[in-house]
PDB file of N, CA, C and O in Angstrom:
ATOM      1  N   UNK A   1     -53.816 -32.328 -18.059  1.00  0.00           N
ATOM      2  CA  UNK A   1     -54.689 -32.007 -17.803  1.00  0.00           C
ATOM      3  C   UNK A   1     -54.437 -30.372 -18.088  1.00  0.00           C
ATOM      4  O   UNK A   1     -53.302 -29.912 -18.016  1.00  0.00           O
ATOM      5  N   UNK A   2     -55.275 -29.314 -17.991  1.00  0.00           N
ATOM      6  CA  UNK A   2     -55.023 -28.395 -18.254  1.00  0.00           C
ATOM      7  C   UNK A   2     -54.946 -27.045 -17.141  1.00  0.00           C
ATOM      8  O   UNK A   2     -55.589 -27.471 -16.116  1.00  0.00           O
ATOM      9  N   UNK A   3     -54.233 -25.956 -17.112  1.00  0.00           N
ATOM     10  CA  UNK A   3     -54.493 -24.743 -16.093  1.00  0.00           C
ATOM     11  C   UNK A   3     -54.227 -23.700 -17.231  1.00  0.00           C
ATOM     12  O   UNK A   3     -52.986 -23.552 -18.265  1.00  0.00           O
ATOM     13  N   UNK A   4     -54.232 -21.964 -16.510  1.00  0.00           N
ATOM     14  CA  UNK A   4     -53.914 -21.340 -16.799  1.00  0.00           C
ATOM     15  C   UNK A   4     -53.028 -20.605 -16.283  1.00  0.00           C
ATOM     16  O   UNK A   4     -52.573 -20.039 -14.890  1.00  0.00           O
ATOM     17  N   UNK A   5     -51.527 -19.926 -17.088  1.00  0.00           N
ATOM     18  CA  UNK A   5     -50.821 -19.245 -16.199  1.00  0.00           C
ATOM     19  C   UNK A   5     -51.086 -17.817 -15.890  1.00  0.00           C
ATOM     20  O   UNK A   5     -51.729 -16.991 -16.398  1.00  0.00           O
ATOM     21  N   UNK A   6     -50.689 -17.657 -14.545  1.00  0.00           N
ATOM     22  CA  UNK A   6     -51.496 -16.435 -14.265  1.00  0.00           C
ATOM     23  C   UNK A   6     -50.276 -15.786 -12.845  1.00  0.00           C
ATOM     24  O   UNK A   6     -49.904 -16.808 -12.461  1.00  0.00           O
ATOM     25  N   UNK A   7     -50.003 -14.827 -12.249  1.00  0.00           N
ATOM     26  CA  UNK A   7     -49.447 -13.938 -12.108  1.00  0.00           C
ATOM     27  C   UNK A   7     -49.862 -13.957  -9.801  1.00  0.00           C
ATOM     28  O   UNK A   7     -51.053 -13.754  -9.465  1.00  0.00           O
ATOM     29  N   UNK A   8     -49.495 -14.717  -9.056  1.00  0.00           N
ATOM     30  CA  UNK A   8     -49.257 -14.426  -7.769  1.00  0.00           C
ATOM     31  C   UNK A   8     -49.041 -12.925  -6.638  1.00  0.00           C
ATOM     32  O   UNK A   8     -48.623 -12.233  -7.433  1.00  0.00           O
ATOM     33  N   UNK A   9     -49.415 -14.193  -5.238  1.00  0.00           N
ATOM     34  CA  UNK A   9     -48.315 -12.719  -5.060  1.00  0.00           C
ATOM     35  C   UNK A   9     -46.863 -12.823  -4.852  1.00  0.00           C
ATOM     36  O   UNK A   9     -46.025 -13.532  -5.131  1.00  0.00           O
ATOM     37  N   UNK A  10     -46.663 -12.053  -4.988  1.00  0.00           N
ATOM     38  CA  UNK A  10     -45.128 -10.952  -4.766  1.00  0.00           C
ATOM     39  C   UNK A  10     -44.706 -11.077  -6.692  1.00  0.00           C
ATOM     40  O   UNK A  10     -43.866 -11.918  -7.010  1.00  0.00           O
ATOM     41  N   UNK A  11     -45.594 -11.770  -7.435  1.00  0.00           N
ATOM     42  CA  UNK A  11     -45.335 -11.501  -8.771  1.00  0.00           C
ATOM     43  C   UNK A  11     -44.521 -12.858  -8.780  1.00  0.00           C
ATOM     44  O   UNK A  11     -44.438 -13.025  -9.913  1.00  0.00           O
ATOM     45  N   UNK A  12     -45.201 -13.808  -8.189  1.00  0.00           N
ATOM     46  CA  UNK A  12     -44.837 -14.867  -8.401  1.00  0.00           C
ATOM     47  C   UNK A  12     -45.531 -15.650  -9.666  1.00  0.00           C
ATOM     48  O   UNK A  12     -46.877 -15.431  -9.399  1.00  0.00           O
ATOM     49  N   UNK A  13     -44.946 -16.707 -10.655  1.00  0.00           N
ATOM     50  CA  UNK A  13     -45.463 -17.024 -11.890  1.00  0.00           C
ATOM     51  C   UNK A  13     -46.543 -18.089 -11.009  1.00  0.00           C
ATOM     52  O   UNK A  13     -45.897 -19.080  -9.560  1.00  0.00           O
ATOM     53  N   UNK A  14     -47.975 -17.926 -11.143  1.00  0.00           N
ATOM     54  CA  UNK A  14     -48.019 -20.094 -11.160  1.00  0.00           C
ATOM     55  C   UNK A  14     -49.868 -20.380 -11.959  1.00  0.00           C
ATOM     56  O   UNK A  14     -49.838 -20.085 -12.918  1.00  0.00           O
ATOM     57  N   UNK A  15     -49.916 -21.013 -11.377  1.00  0.00           N
ATOM     58  CA  UNK A  15     -51.206 -21.953 -12.515  1.00  0.00           C
ATOM     59  C   UNK A  15     -52.532 -22.180 -11.215  1.00  0.00           C
ATOM     60  O   UNK A  15     -52.085 -22.232 -10.356  1.00  0.00           O
ATOM     61  N   UNK A  16     -53.112 -21.705 -12.687  1.00  0.00           N
ATOM     62  CA  UNK A  16     -54.665 -22.253 -12.271  1.00  0.00           C
ATOM     63  C   UNK A  16     -55.723 -23.052 -12.555  1.00  0.00           C
ATOM     64  O   UNK A  16     -55.647 -22.832 -13.424  1.00  0.00           O
ATOM     65  N   UNK A  17     -55.910 -24.059 -11.683  1.00  0.00           N
ATOM     66  CA  UNK A  17     -56.897 -25.062 -12.777  1.00  0.00           C
ATOM     67  C   UNK A  17     -58.388 -24.927 -12.883  1.00  0.00           C
ATOM     68  O   UNK A  17     -59.047 -24.166 -12.082  1.00  0.00           O
ATOM     69  N   UNK A  18     -58.759 -25.363 -13.224  1.00  0.00           N
ATOM     70  CA  UNK A  18     -60.223 -25.095 -13.690  1.00  0.00           C
ATOM     71  C   UNK A  18     -61.416 -25.051 -11.895  1.00  0.00           C
ATOM     72  O   UNK A  18     -62.851 -23.802 -12.149  1.00  0.00           O
ATOM     73  N   UNK A  19     -60.759 -25.664 -11.172  1.00  0.00           N
ATOM     74  CA  UNK A  19     -61.692 -26.013  -9.975  1.00  0.00           C
ATOM     75  C   UNK A  19     -61.325 -24.607  -9.470  1.00  0.00           C
ATOM     76  O   UNK A  19     -62.028 -25.016  -7.369  1.00  0.00           O
ATOM     77  N   UNK A  20     -60.259 -24.491  -9.433  1.00  0.00           N
ATOM     78  CA  UNK A  20     -59.602 -22.950  -8.563  1.00  0.00           C
ATOM     79  C   UNK A  20     -58.867 -23.516  -7.750  1.00  0.00           C
ATOM     80  O   UNK A  20     -58.365 -22.265  -7.129  1.00  0.00           O
ATOM     81  N   UNK A  21     -58.216 -24.098  -8.161  1.00  0.00           N
ATOM     82  CA  UNK A  21     -56.871 -24.365  -7.478  1.00  0.00           C
ATOM     83  C   UNK A  21     -55.717 -23.953  -8.046  1.00  0.00           C
ATOM     84  O   UNK A  21     -55.882 -23.622  -8.757  1.00  0.00           O
ATOM     85  N   UNK A  22     -54.778 -23.319  -7.101  1.00  0.00           N
ATOM     86  CA  UNK A  22     -53.526 -23.200  -6.922  1.00  0.00           C
ATOM     87  C   UNK A  22     -52.505 -24.010  -7.632  1.00  0.00           C
ATOM     88  O   UNK A  22     -52.586 -24.934  -6.337  1.00  0.00           O
ATOM     89  N   UNK A  23     -51.344 -23.624  -8.068  1.00  0.00           N
ATOM     90  CA  UNK A  23     -49.895 -24.420  -8.243  1.00  0.00           C
ATOM     91  C   UNK A  23     -49.001 -24.120  -8.225  1.00  0.00           C
ATOM     92  O   UNK A  23     -48.857 -22.204  -9.211  1.00  0.00           O
ATOM     93  N   UNK A  24     -48.243 -24.178  -8.124  1.00  0.00           N
ATOM     94  CA  UNK A  24     -46.384 -23.224  -9.092  1.00  0.00           C
ATOM     95  C   UNK A  24     -45.661 -24.262  -9.893  1.00  0.00           C
ATOM     96  O   UNK A  24     -45.826 -25.742  -9.821  1.00  0.00           O
ATOM     97  N   UNK A  25     -45.683 -23.594 -11.049  1.00  0.00           N
ATOM     98  CA  UNK A  25     -44.731 -23.913 -12.063  1.00  0.00           C
ATOM     99  C   UNK A  25     -43.543 -24.348 -11.758  1.00  0.00           C
ATOM    100  O   UNK A  25     -42.901 -23.340 -12.286  1.00  0.00           O
ATOM    101  N   UNK A  26     -42.581 -25.466 -11.756  1.00  0.00           N
ATOM    102  CA  UNK A  26     -41.382 -24.943 -11.154  1.00  0.00           C
ATOM    103  C   UNK A  26     -40.363 -25.189 -12.308  1.00  0.00           C
ATOM    104  O   UNK A  26     -39.418 -25.167 -11.766  1.00  0.00           O
ATOM    105  N   UNK A  27     -40.569 -25.704 -13.355  1.00  0.00           N
ATOM    106  CA  UNK A  27     -39.990 -25.536 -14.293  1.00  0.00           C
ATOM    107  C   UNK A  27     -39.818 -24.480 -15.601  1.00  0.00           C
ATOM    108  O   UNK A  27     -39.242 -23.854 -16.301  1.00  0.00           O
ATOM    109  N   UNK A  28     -40.674 -23.296 -15.139  1.00  0.00           N
ATOM    110  CA  UNK A  28     -40.933 -22.551 -15.556  1.00  0.00           C
ATOM    111  C   UNK A  28     -39.752 -21.194 -15.441  1.00  0.00           C
ATOM    112  O   UNK A  28     -39.395 -21.113 -13.555  1.00  0.00           O
ATOM    113  N   UNK A  29     -38.986 -20.282 -16.399  1.00  0.00           N
ATOM    114  CA  UNK A  29     -37.533 -19.806 -16.433  1.00  0.00           C
ATOM    115  C   UNK A  29     -37.966 -18.325 -17.177  1.00  0.00           C
ATOM    116  O   UNK A  29     -37.863 -19.222 -18.135  1.00  0.00           O
ATOM    117  N   UNK A  30     -38.431 -17.451 -16.639  1.00  0.00           N
ATOM    118  CA  UNK A  30     -38.586 -16.575 -17.529  1.00  0.00           C
ATOM    119  C   UNK A  30     -36.884 -15.006 -17.411  1.00  0.00           C
ATOM    120  O   UNK A  30     -36.103 -15.384 -16.170  1.00  0.00           O
ATOM    121  N   UNK A  31     -36.642 -14.135 -18.381  1.00  0.00           N
ATOM    122  CA  UNK A  31     -35.832 -13.606 -17.845  1.00  0.00           C
ATOM    123  C   UNK A  31     -35.785 -11.971 -18.140  1.00  0.00           C
ATOM    124  O   UNK A  31     -35.544 -11.403 -17.506  1.00  0.00           O
ATOM    125  N   UNK A  32     -37.078 -11.804 -18.286  1.00  0.00           N
ATOM    126  CA  UNK A  32     -37.096 -10.531 -17.888  1.00  0.00           C
ATOM    127  C   UNK A  32     -39.132 -10.548 -17.420  1.00  0.00           C
ATOM    128  O   UNK A  32     -39.581 -11.750 -17.554  1.00  0.00           O
ATOM    129  N   UNK A  33     -39.099  -9.786 -16.640  1.00  0.00           N
ATOM    130  CA  UNK A  33     -41.204  -9.789 -16.729  1.00  0.00           C
ATOM    131  C   UNK A  33     -41.604  -9.491 -17.789  1.00  0.00           C
ATOM    132  O   UNK A  33     -42.168 -10.122 -17.922  1.00  0.00           O
ATOM    133  N   UNK A  34     -41.385  -8.882 -18.605  1.00  0.00           N
ATOM    134  CA  UNK A  34     -42.087  -8.443 -19.897  1.00  0.00           C
ATOM    135  C   UNK A  34     -42.253  -9.657 -20.749  1.00  0.00           C
ATOM    136  O   UNK A  34     -43.433 -10.489 -20.478  1.00  0.00           O
ATOM    137  N   UNK A  35     -41.475 -11.308 -20.122  1.00  0.00           N
ATOM    138  CA  UNK A  35     -41.658 -11.947 -21.162  1.00  0.00           C
ATOM    139  C   UNK A  35     -41.885 -12.586 -19.864  1.00  0.00           C
ATOM    140  O   UNK A  35     -43.479 -13.681 -21.323  1.00  0.00           O
ATOM    141  N   UNK A  36     -42.657 -12.604 -18.862  1.00  0.00           N
ATOM    142  CA  UNK A  36     -43.056 -13.572 -17.804  1.00  0.00           C
ATOM    143  C   UNK A  36     -45.356 -13.073 -18.419  1.00  0.00           C
ATOM    144  O   UNK A  36     -45.926 -13.634 -19.009  1.00  0.00           O
ATOM    145  N   UNK A  37     -44.797 -11.380 -18.354  1.00  0.00           N
ATOM    146  CA  UNK A  37     -46.357 -10.743 -18.598  1.00  0.00           C
ATOM    147  C   UNK A  37     -46.697 -11.675 -20.074  1.00  0.00           C
ATOM    148  O   UNK A  37     -48.477 -11.517 -19.997  1.00  0.00           O
ATOM    149  N   UNK A  38     -45.948 -11.619 -20.671  1.00  0.00           N
ATOM    150  CA  UNK A  38     -46.436 -11.796 -22.461  1.00  0.00           C
ATOM    151  C   UNK A  38     -46.988 -12.962 -21.992  1.00  0.00           C
ATOM    152  O   UNK A  38     -47.649 -13.326 -22.924  1.00  0.00           O
ATOM    153  N   UNK A  39     -47.127 -14.162 -21.606  1.00  0.00           N
ATOM    154  CA  UNK A  39     -47.052 -15.333 -21.148  1.00  0.00           C
ATOM    155  C   UNK A  39     -48.379 -15.207 -20.050  1.00  0.00           C
ATOM    156  O   UNK A  39     -49.583 -16.551 -20.189  1.00  0.00           O
ATOM    157  N   UNK A  40     -48.734 -14.652 -19.124  1.00  0.00           N
ATOM    158  CA  UNK A  40     -49.695 -14.661 -17.875  1.00  0.00           C
ATOM    159  C   UNK A  40     -51.261 -14.459 -19.093  1.00  0.00           C
ATOM    160  O   UNK A  40     -51.456 -13.770 -20.165  1.00  0.00           O
ATOM    161  N   UNK A  41     -51.740 -15.469 -18.580  1.00  0.00           N
ATOM    162  CA  UNK A  41     -53.345 -15.832 -19.168  1.00  0.00           C
ATOM    163  C   UNK A  41     -53.957 -17.125 -20.453  1.00  0.00           C
ATOM    164  O   UNK A  41     -54.216 -17.598 -20.409  1.00  0.00           O
ATOM    165  N   UNK A  42     -52.412 -17.252 -20.217  1.00  0.00           N
ATOM    166  CA  UNK A  42     -51.927 -18.617 -21.904  1.00  0.00           C
ATOM    167  C   UNK A  42     -52.056 -19.490 -21.167  1.00  0.00           C
ATOM    168  O   UNK A  42     -51.918 -19.926 -20.105  1.00  0.00           O
ATOM    169  N   UNK A  43     -52.915 -21.352 -21.904  1.00  0.00           N
ATOM    170  CA  UNK A  43     -52.862 -22.452 -21.284  1.00  0.00           C
ATOM    171  C   UNK A  43     -52.393 -22.969 -20.848  1.00  0.00           C
ATOM    172  O   UNK A  43     -51.003 -22.992 -22.399  1.00  0.00           O
ATOM    173  N   UNK A  44     -51.525 -23.760 -20.343  1.00  0.00           N
ATOM    174  CA  UNK A  44     -50.798 -24.626 -19.836  1.00  0.00           C
ATOM    175  C   UNK A  44     -51.084 -26.013 -19.535  1.00  0.00           C
ATOM    176  O   UNK A  44     -52.297 -26.197 -19.224  1.00  0.00           O
ATOM    177  N   UNK A  45     -50.720 -27.341 -20.377  1.00  0.00           N
ATOM    178  CA  UNK A  45     -50.252 -28.181 -20.432  1.00  0.00           C
ATOM    179  C   UNK A  45     -49.547 -29.069 -19.203  1.00  0.00           C
ATOM    180  O   UNK A  45     -48.802 -28.843 -19.119  1.00  0.00           O
ATOM    181  N   UNK A  46     -50.367 -29.328 -17.680  1.00  0.00           N
ATOM    182  CA  UNK A  46     -49.424 -30.148 -17.544  1.00  0.00           C
ATOM    183  C   UNK A  46     -48.801 -30.842 -16.992  1.00  0.00           C
ATOM    184  O   UNK A  46     -49.169 -32.534 -17.854  1.00  0.00           O
ATOM    185  N   UNK A  47     -47.287 -31.463 -17.402  1.00  0.00           N
ATOM    186  CA  UNK A  47     -47.037 -32.626 -17.597  1.00  0.00           C
ATOM    187  C   UNK A  47     -46.960 -33.574 -16.835  1.00  0.00           C
ATOM    188  O   UNK A  47     -47.224 -34.232 -16.471  1.00  0.00           O
ATOM    189  N   UNK A  48     -46.289 -33.294 -15.336  1.00  0.00           N
ATOM    190  CA  UNK A  48     -46.352 -34.288 -14.054  1.00  0.00           C
ATOM    191  C   UNK A  48     -46.315 -33.191 -12.651  1.00  0.00           C
ATOM    192  O   UNK A  48     -46.393 -32.102 -13.442  1.00  0.00           O
ATOM    193  N   UNK A  49     -46.939 -34.311 -12.046  1.00  0.00           N
ATOM    194  CA  UNK A  49     -46.612 -33.327 -10.606  1.00  0.00           C
ATOM    195  C   UNK A  49     -45.676 -33.461 -10.049  1.00  0.00           C
ATOM    196  O   UNK A  49     -45.467 -34.738  -9.194  1.00  0.00           O
ATOM    197  N   UNK A  50     -45.265 -33.199  -9.342  1.00  0.00           N
ATOM    198  CA  UNK A  50     -43.380 -32.934  -8.227  1.00  0.00           C
ATOM    199  C   UNK A  50     -43.818 -33.341  -6.594  1.00  0.00           C
ATOM    200  O   UNK A  50     -43.618 -34.723  -5.864  1.00  0.00           O
ATOM    201  N   UNK A  51     -44.595 -32.129  -6.719  1.00  0.00           N
ATOM    202  CA  UNK A  51     -45.460 -32.642  -4.929  1.00  0.00           C
ATOM    203  C   UNK A  51     -46.732 -32.102  -5.112  1.00  0.00           C
ATOM    204  O   UNK A  51     -47.528 -31.892  -6.347  1.00  0.00           O
ATOM    205  N   UNK A  52     -47.827 -32.353  -4.060  1.00  0.00           N
ATOM    206  CA  UNK A  52     -48.969 -31.431  -3.233  1.00  0.00           C
ATOM    207  C   UNK A  52     -49.182 -30.254  -4.492  1.00  0.00           C
ATOM    208  O   UNK A  52     -50.328 -29.791  -5.088  1.00  0.00           O
ATOM    209  N   UNK A  53     -48.404 -29.610  -4.343  1.00  0.00           N
ATOM    210  CA  UNK A  53     -48.182 -27.981  -4.976  1.00  0.00           C
ATOM    211  C   UNK A  53     -47.414 -27.803  -6.145  1.00  0.00           C
ATOM    212  O   UNK A  53     -47.391 -26.824  -6.776  1.00  0.00           O
ATOM    213  N   UNK A  54     -46.640 -28.547  -6.692  1.00  0.00           N
ATOM    214  CA  UNK A  54     -45.927 -28.204  -7.812  1.00  0.00           C
ATOM    215  C   UNK A  54     -46.019 -29.069  -8.731  1.00  0.00           C
ATOM    216  O   UNK A  54     -45.652 -30.394  -8.584  1.00  0.00           O
ATOM    217  N   UNK A  55     -45.406 -28.188 -10.052  1.00  0.00           N
ATOM    218  CA  UNK A  55     -46.220 -28.509 -11.122  1.00  0.00           C
ATOM    219  C   UNK A  55     -44.880 -28.420 -12.345  1.00  0.00           C
ATOM    220  O   UNK A  55     -44.526 -27.754 -12.658  1.00  0.00           O
ATOM    221  N   UNK A  56     -44.770 -29.376 -13.768  1.00  0.00           N
ATOM    222  CA  UNK A  56     -44.280 -29.244 -14.899  1.00  0.00           C
ATOM    223  C   UNK A  56     -45.426 -29.227 -16.123  1.00  0.00           C
ATOM    224  O   UNK A  56     -46.031 -29.460 -15.697  1.00  0.00           O
ATOM    225  N   UNK A  57     -44.824 -28.145 -16.358  1.00  0.00           N
ATOM    226  CA  UNK A  57     -45.799 -27.812 -17.646  1.00  0.00           C
ATOM    227  C   UNK A  57     -45.307 -27.339 -18.232  1.00  0.00           C
ATOM    228  O   UNK A  57     -43.827 -27.404 -18.811  1.00  0.00           O
ATOM    229  N   UNK A  58     -46.357 -27.424 -19.691  1.00  0.00           N
ATOM    230  CA  UNK A  58     -45.694 -26.842 -21.069  1.00  0.00           C
ATOM    231  C   UNK A  58     -46.687 -25.895 -22.051  1.00  0.00           C
ATOM    232  O   UNK A  58     -47.532 -26.035 -21.572  1.00  0.00           O
ATOM    233  N   UNK A  59     -46.543 -25.192 -22.830  1.00  0.00           N
ATOM    234  CA  UNK A  59     -47.712 -24.698 -23.543  1.00  0.00           C
ATOM    235  C   UNK A  59     -47.625 -25.633 -24.500  1.00  0.00           C
ATOM    236  O   UNK A  59     -47.022 -27.079 -24.733  1.00  0.00           O
ATOM    237  N   UNK A  60     -49.010 -25.477 -24.959  1.00  0.00           N
ATOM    238  CA  UNK A  60     -49.313 -26.323 -26.033  1.00  0.00           C
ATOM    239  C   UNK A  60     -48.734 -26.477 -27.116  1.00  0.00           C
ATOM    240  O   UNK A  60     -48.848 -24.805 -27.927  1.00  0.00           O
ATOM    241  N   UNK A  61     -48.039 -27.250 -27.544  1.00  0.00           N
ATOM    242  CA  UNK A  61     -47.512 -27.498 -28.723  1.00  0.00           C
ATOM    243  C   UNK A  61     -46.121 -27.162 -28.814  1.00  0.00           C
ATOM    244  O   UNK A  61     -44.852 -27.030 -29.940  1.00  0.00           O
ATOM    245  N   UNK A  62     -45.675 -26.781 -27.755  1.00  0.00           N
ATOM    246  CA  UNK A  62     -44.225 -26.712 -27.277  1.00  0.00           C
ATOM    247  C   UNK A  62     -43.740 -27.577 -26.205  1.00  0.00           C
ATOM    248  O   UNK A  62     -44.217 -28.757 -26.387  1.00  0.00           O
ATOM    249  N   UNK A  63     -42.409 -27.499 -26.348  1.00  0.00           N
ATOM    250  CA  UNK A  63     -41.009 -28.645 -25.763  1.00  0.00           C
ATOM    251  C   UNK A  63     -42.149 -28.812 -24.432  1.00  0.00           C
ATOM    252  O   UNK A  63     -42.473 -28.517 -24.174  1.00  0.00           O
ATOM    253  N   UNK A  64     -41.301 -30.474 -24.435  1.00  0.00           N
ATOM    254  CA  UNK A  64     -42.827 -30.855 -23.126  1.00  0.00           C
ATOM    255  C   UNK A  64     -41.528 -30.405 -21.492  1.00  0.00           C
ATOM    256  O   UNK A  64     -42.977 -29.996 -20.624  1.00  0.00           O
ATOM    257  N   UNK A  65     -41.128 -29.520 -21.551  1.00  0.00           N
ATOM    258  CA  UNK A  65     -40.893 -28.293 -20.476  1.00  0.00           C
ATOM    259  C   UNK A  65     -40.048 -26.927 -21.411  1.00  0.00           C
ATOM    260  O   UNK A  65     -39.172 -26.770 -21.557  1.00  0.00           O
ATOM    261  N   UNK A  66     -41.242 -25.972 -20.240  1.00  0.00           N
ATOM    262  CA  UNK A  66     -40.355 -24.709 -21.343  1.00  0.00           C
ATOM    263  C   UNK A  66     -40.148 -24.073 -20.220  1.00  0.00           C
ATOM    264  O   UNK A  66     -40.316 -23.878 -19.062  1.00  0.00           O
ATOM    265  N   UNK A  67     -39.000 -24.043 -20.855  1.00  0.00           N
ATOM    266  CA  UNK A  67     -37.577 -23.078 -19.855  1.00  0.00           C
ATOM    267  C   UNK A  67     -37.160 -22.584 -20.565  1.00  0.00           C
ATOM    268  O   UNK A  67     -37.380 -21.963 -21.749  1.00  0.00           O
ATOM    269  N   UNK A  68     -37.370 -21.023 -20.310  1.00  0.00           N
ATOM    270  CA  UNK A  68     -37.239 -19.569 -20.863  1.00  0.00           C
ATOM    271  C   UNK A  68     -35.192 -18.950 -20.544  1.00  0.00           C
ATOM    272  O   UNK A  68     -35.528 -19.301 -19.051  1.00  0.00           O
TER     273      UNK A  68
END
């Protein structure tokens, strides 16, 4: 399942699915805002679902869990 990394309210990392549903990528860790903004708009692959709105994601071709 694919989604797009977006910026939610209060500058929070979020993912948007093709149907418009939003989720929270629980495994993303950014060292700086600049690092986060460099990835906004990139497609991510959903690896697993932790709860109704919380997902583990990775960049296509990247490690299973994207942690910066």
